[in-house]
Short mmCIF file of C-alpha atoms in Angstrom, two decimals:
data_model
loop_
_atom_site.label_atom_id
_atom_site.label_comp_id
_atom_site.label_asym_id
_atom_site.label_seq_id
_atom_site.Cartn_x
_atom_site.Cartn_y
_atom_site.Cartn_z
CA MET A 1 -97.97 22.55 -54.15
CA SER A 2 -99.68 20.00 -57.28
CA ARG A 3 -99.19 21.44 -60.73
CA LEU A 4 -102.34 22.85 -61.32
CA ALA A 5 -102.52 24.83 -59.23
CA ALA A 6 -99.37 25.93 -59.18
CA ILE A 7 -100.63 26.76 -63.58
CA ASP A 8 -104.00 28.85 -61.23
CA VAL A 9 -101.38 30.53 -59.58
CA LEU A 10 -98.82 31.24 -62.72
CA ASP A 11 -102.65 32.11 -64.63
CA GLY A 12 -103.56 34.59 -61.71
CA SER A 13 -100.66 36.15 -61.66
CA ARG A 14 -100.37 36.96 -65.30
CA LEU A 15 -103.71 37.63 -64.82
CA GLY A 16 -102.87 40.14 -62.35
CA ARG A 17 -100.45 41.63 -64.61
CA LEU A 18 -102.50 42.18 -67.86
CA LEU A 19 -105.00 43.55 -65.19
CA GLN A 20 -102.85 46.41 -63.86
CA ARG A 21 -101.10 47.38 -67.43
CA ILE A 22 -104.29 47.47 -69.71
CA GLY A 23 -106.74 46.97 -67.30
CA TYR A 24 -106.82 49.59 -64.76
CA PRO A 25 -105.42 52.85 -67.73
CA ILE A 26 -108.50 51.76 -70.15
CA ALA A 27 -110.61 52.00 -66.84
CA GLY A 28 -109.02 55.45 -66.24
CA VAL A 29 -110.10 56.77 -70.13
CA ALA A 30 -113.35 55.12 -69.73
CA ALA A 31 -113.97 57.40 -66.67
CA LEU A 32 -112.80 60.84 -68.33
CA LEU A 33 -114.31 60.23 -71.42
CA ALA A 34 -117.70 60.02 -69.12
CA LEU A 35 -116.92 62.77 -67.05
CA TRP A 36 -116.73 64.27 -70.66
CA TRP A 37 -119.74 63.11 -71.78
CA LEU A 38 -121.45 63.93 -68.41
CA GLY A 39 -119.98 67.39 -69.21
CA GLY A 40 -121.62 67.99 -72.48
CA VAL A 41 -125.30 66.72 -70.83
CA TYR A 42 -124.63 69.85 -68.37
CA ILE A 43 -123.85 72.14 -71.07
CA ALA A 44 -126.81 71.01 -73.35
CA ALA A 45 -128.71 71.67 -71.04
CA GLN A 46 -128.49 74.94 -69.77
CA PRO A 47 -129.89 77.84 -72.78
CA ASP A 48 -127.38 80.15 -71.86
CA LEU A 49 -124.24 77.31 -72.85
CA PHE A 50 -125.86 76.41 -75.75
CA ALA A 51 -122.78 77.25 -78.14
CA PHE A 52 -120.70 75.81 -76.43
CA THR A 53 -122.00 72.11 -77.25
CA ARG A 54 -119.79 70.86 -80.23
CA PHE A 55 -117.32 71.65 -76.53
CA ALA A 56 -118.91 67.47 -76.55
CA PRO A 57 -116.92 63.57 -77.33
CA SER A 58 -119.31 63.23 -80.01
CA ALA A 59 -118.71 66.25 -82.07
CA ALA A 60 -115.69 66.45 -80.60
CA LEU A 61 -114.07 62.61 -81.26
CA PRO A 62 -114.90 63.01 -84.99
CA ALA A 63 -113.49 66.50 -84.75
CA ALA A 64 -110.28 65.17 -83.50
CA TRP A 65 -109.71 61.69 -86.58
CA GLY A 66 -110.74 65.09 -89.35
CA LEU A 67 -108.43 66.71 -87.92
CA LEU A 68 -106.42 63.38 -88.35
CA VAL A 69 -106.43 62.12 -91.57
CA SER A 70 -106.70 66.28 -93.42
CA GLY A 71 -102.96 66.49 -91.83
CA ASP A 72 -103.37 69.56 -90.40
CA LEU A 73 -102.81 68.06 -86.49
CA LEU A 74 -99.65 66.89 -88.24
CA ASN A 75 -98.38 70.06 -89.32
CA ALA A 76 -99.52 72.07 -86.14
CA ALA A 77 -97.65 69.19 -84.23
CA THR A 78 -94.58 69.29 -86.34
CA ALA A 79 -93.99 73.04 -85.88
CA SER A 80 -94.85 73.21 -82.28
CA LEU A 81 -92.31 70.17 -82.35
CA GLN A 82 -89.95 71.38 -83.65
CA ARG A 83 -90.44 74.31 -81.31
CA ILE A 84 -90.30 72.29 -77.65
CA GLY A 85 -87.28 70.66 -79.63
CA TRP A 86 -84.68 73.68 -80.07
CA GLY A 87 -86.14 75.20 -76.48
CA MET A 88 -85.29 71.65 -75.25
CA LEU A 89 -82.10 71.42 -76.62
CA ILE A 90 -81.45 74.66 -75.43
CA ALA A 91 -81.89 73.69 -72.30
CA LEU A 92 -79.68 70.82 -71.55
CA VAL A 93 -77.24 72.23 -73.13
CA ILE A 94 -77.11 75.54 -70.18
CA ALA A 95 -78.68 72.92 -67.86
CA VAL A 96 -76.67 70.30 -67.37
CA PRO A 97 -73.13 71.90 -67.67
CA ALA A 98 -74.18 75.06 -65.28
CA GLY A 99 -75.33 71.94 -62.93
CA VAL A 100 -72.01 69.84 -62.93
CA VAL A 101 -70.14 72.66 -61.78
CA VAL A 102 -72.71 73.97 -59.05
CA GLY A 103 -73.20 71.02 -57.75
CA LEU A 104 -68.88 70.27 -57.27
CA SER A 105 -68.33 74.30 -56.20
CA GLU A 106 -69.91 74.63 -52.05
CA MET A 107 -69.00 77.89 -52.85
CA LEU A 108 -71.27 78.67 -56.34
CA GLN A 109 -73.83 76.66 -54.02
CA ARG A 110 -74.11 79.31 -51.46
CA ALA A 111 -73.16 81.90 -53.73
CA THR A 112 -76.86 80.68 -56.92
CA ALA A 113 -79.26 79.94 -53.99
CA PHE A 114 -80.97 82.74 -53.47
CA PRO A 115 -81.16 84.05 -57.85
CA PHE A 116 -81.36 81.13 -59.31
CA GLN A 117 -85.08 80.31 -56.71
CA LEU A 118 -85.63 84.44 -57.32
CA LEU A 119 -85.42 83.64 -61.28
CA ARG A 120 -86.79 79.98 -61.40
CA MET A 121 -89.78 81.29 -59.22
CA VAL A 122 -90.99 83.76 -62.23
CA SER A 123 -93.80 82.47 -64.72
CA PRO A 124 -92.16 81.61 -68.59
CA LEU A 125 -95.04 83.95 -69.59
CA ALA A 126 -94.11 86.80 -68.25
CA TRP A 127 -90.51 86.56 -70.21
CA MET A 128 -93.33 87.46 -72.94
CA PRO A 129 -92.87 91.53 -73.49
CA ILE A 130 -88.63 90.51 -73.36
CA ALA A 131 -89.00 87.80 -75.65
CA VAL A 132 -90.33 89.62 -78.16
CA MET A 133 -88.69 92.52 -78.15
CA VAL A 134 -85.27 90.77 -78.40
CA PHE A 135 -85.46 88.18 -81.39
CA ALA A 136 -86.08 89.02 -84.33
CA THR A 137 -88.36 87.00 -84.80
CA TRP A 138 -91.13 84.92 -83.39
CA ASP A 139 -90.39 81.40 -83.48
CA GLY A 140 -86.71 82.95 -81.76
CA ALA A 141 -89.67 84.72 -78.54
CA ILE A 142 -91.16 81.35 -78.40
CA ILE A 143 -87.90 78.91 -78.34
CA PHE A 144 -86.35 81.35 -75.31
CA LEU A 145 -89.22 81.56 -72.66
CA ILE A 146 -89.40 77.45 -73.50
CA THR A 147 -86.14 77.60 -72.04
CA MET A 148 -86.44 79.80 -69.18
CA ALA A 149 -89.53 76.34 -68.97
CA ALA A 150 -87.35 73.70 -69.09
CA VAL A 151 -83.84 75.03 -68.28
CA TRP A 152 -84.25 75.19 -63.85
CA PRO A 153 -85.73 71.58 -63.09
CA ILE A 154 -82.77 70.35 -65.19
CA LEU A 155 -80.11 72.76 -63.47
CA PHE A 156 -81.76 71.65 -59.99
CA SER A 157 -81.96 67.98 -60.61
CA THR A 158 -78.45 68.09 -61.89
CA THR A 159 -77.00 70.14 -59.04
CA PHE A 160 -78.48 68.22 -56.19
CA ALA A 161 -77.90 65.27 -58.86
CA VAL A 162 -74.54 66.01 -58.53
CA GLN A 163 -74.22 66.87 -54.57
CA ARG A 164 -75.18 62.84 -54.11
CA ILE A 165 -72.37 61.79 -55.70
CA ASP A 166 -70.15 60.04 -52.91
CA PRO A 167 -67.19 61.75 -52.13
CA LEU A 168 -65.47 58.24 -51.26
CA HIS A 169 -65.84 58.07 -55.26
CA ALA A 170 -64.49 60.74 -56.64
CA GLN A 171 -61.39 60.33 -53.68
CA VAL A 172 -61.01 57.49 -54.95
CA ALA A 173 -60.69 58.05 -59.06
CA HIS A 174 -58.86 61.32 -57.95
CA ASN A 175 -56.58 59.20 -56.34
CA LEU A 176 -55.71 57.12 -59.46
CA GLY A 177 -55.03 59.83 -61.37
CA ALA A 178 -58.09 59.14 -63.48
CA PRO A 179 -58.17 63.56 -65.13
CA PHE A 180 -61.95 65.40 -64.94
CA LEU A 181 -62.66 64.80 -67.89
CA GLY A 182 -62.37 60.80 -67.30
CA ARG A 183 -64.33 61.29 -63.76
CA LEU A 184 -66.23 63.59 -65.86
CA ARG A 185 -67.32 60.56 -68.61
CA ARG A 186 -67.24 57.28 -65.97
CA LEU A 187 -68.19 58.75 -62.57
CA ILE A 188 -70.75 62.10 -63.14
CA LEU A 189 -71.98 61.23 -66.27
CA PRO A 190 -73.45 58.14 -65.42
CA ALA A 191 -74.33 58.86 -61.30
CA ILE A 192 -76.57 61.72 -62.50
CA ALA A 193 -78.08 60.26 -65.26
CA PRO A 194 -81.07 59.82 -63.57
CA ASP A 195 -82.06 62.84 -61.68
CA VAL A 196 -80.83 64.50 -64.81
CA LEU A 197 -83.72 62.20 -67.23
CA ALA A 198 -86.06 63.15 -63.79
CA GLY A 199 -85.79 66.96 -64.12
CA THR A 200 -85.60 66.92 -68.26
CA ARG A 201 -89.59 64.92 -67.42
CA LEU A 202 -90.52 67.36 -65.06
CA ALA A 203 -89.38 70.21 -67.69
CA LEU A 204 -90.94 69.03 -70.56
CA GLY A 205 -93.93 69.22 -69.07
CA VAL A 206 -93.75 72.46 -68.13
CA ALA A 207 -92.69 73.65 -71.26
CA TRP A 208 -95.95 72.08 -72.45
CA VAL A 209 -98.12 73.36 -70.66
CA VAL A 210 -96.25 76.78 -71.56
CA LEU A 211 -96.30 76.02 -75.17
CA VAL A 212 -99.98 76.90 -76.06
CA PRO A 213 -99.84 79.99 -74.81
CA ALA A 214 -97.03 80.67 -76.22
CA GLU A 215 -97.52 80.72 -80.17
CA TYR A 216 -100.31 83.42 -79.23
CA LEU A 217 -98.03 85.14 -79.93
CA GLY A 218 -97.13 86.76 -83.88
CA VAL A 219 -96.60 83.24 -85.07
CA THR A 220 -99.01 81.34 -87.97
CA SER A 221 -98.28 77.58 -87.26
CA GLY A 222 -98.41 74.79 -84.48
CA LEU A 223 -100.70 73.89 -81.82
CA GLY A 224 -101.76 76.42 -79.87
CA TYR A 225 -102.16 79.22 -83.21
CA ALA A 226 -105.04 75.99 -84.22
CA ILE A 227 -106.86 76.41 -80.99
CA ASN A 228 -106.27 79.91 -81.16
CA ASP A 229 -107.69 80.08 -84.89
CA ALA A 230 -110.68 77.94 -83.59
CA ARG A 231 -111.84 79.90 -81.58
CA ASP A 232 -111.29 82.81 -83.46
CA ILE A 233 -114.43 81.44 -85.66
CA LEU A 234 -116.15 79.16 -83.13
CA ALA A 235 -115.94 76.42 -84.23
CA TYR A 236 -115.24 74.41 -80.58
CA ASP A 237 -115.15 71.07 -81.90
CA ARG A 238 -112.41 71.85 -83.16
CA LEU A 239 -110.88 73.37 -80.38
CA ALA A 240 -111.90 69.74 -77.66
CA ALA A 241 -110.30 67.99 -80.85
CA LEU A 242 -107.02 70.13 -80.19
CA VAL A 243 -106.91 70.07 -76.53
CA LEU A 244 -107.35 66.20 -77.41
CA TRP A 245 -104.58 66.51 -79.22
CA ILE A 246 -102.42 67.86 -77.08
CA GLY A 247 -102.65 65.42 -74.37
CA VAL A 248 -102.39 62.86 -76.40
CA ILE A 249 -98.92 64.25 -78.32
CA GLY A 250 -97.80 65.39 -74.40
CA TYR A 251 -98.22 61.86 -72.72
CA LEU A 252 -95.99 60.28 -76.13
CA LEU A 253 -93.79 62.80 -75.28
CA ASP A 254 -93.45 62.35 -71.17
CA SER A 255 -93.51 58.82 -72.54
CA ILE A 256 -90.24 58.75 -74.33
CA VAL A 257 -88.15 60.31 -71.35
CA VAL A 258 -89.93 57.34 -68.85
CA PHE A 259 -88.40 55.08 -71.63
CA PHE A 260 -84.89 56.47 -71.64
CA MET A 261 -85.35 56.99 -67.50
CA ARG A 262 -85.35 52.92 -66.77
CA GLN A 263 -82.51 52.43 -69.49
CA VAL A 264 -80.21 54.31 -67.23
CA SER A 265 -82.22 53.17 -63.58
CA TRP A 266 -79.77 51.68 -61.22
CA GLN A 267 -83.42 50.85 -59.72
CA PRO A 268 -83.60 46.44 -60.91
CA GLY A 269 -86.77 44.91 -62.67
CA ASN A 270 -87.47 48.33 -64.39
#
């Protein structure tokens, strides 16, 4: 292969990688905006839906910028992120140790399979009346709902990861006299880290979806409260802008977890 041909191949591969990394996402966003714009055109053409015309990008995008520069978005997002942070932290503290213990014991796996699956299938929002009765503050109730949404994906991912550890590795560590804490730190936790983070990613997505209706409770801050307030005052451009920002913030949170997943991944090239 000549030098010019090699350069052409190299340039072509670089262009392909650039297209995959930037071009395709841009095309996806453009398609989404086009569908949004077409939806706005359709709504504007319907006399019965005239009140909802400010859902269109022409009104919602300026409102989204206004939320950002005014600081209203930061105030609402800060409250929501604090609740998500506490809920996810509590879920991790509960689910990871429980998943390790259950994964190491076949007896516990059999004993907990049905009750855990039963509780997992209950919608987190179904716990709302109980949360309101049990917790003294609205924030406590919301954090409980987020925890209930997040704990199960992490628990099951952790249990499954522990079960997948090669028994020979555990046996070798035991034969070499490694104490349980040593095996936990050097064998179990590194082995399950990718699966725990995968479960955390799934849990974060579920918790982020639960957050908005959970914040319809008696709080006066957060993204869910802001959406409810915008609906009550018929500020549909602001409501659409908040929905947009919720999606953007959720995507950024997911990207953070994906970054950590790549750090602990055993797959080459990640």
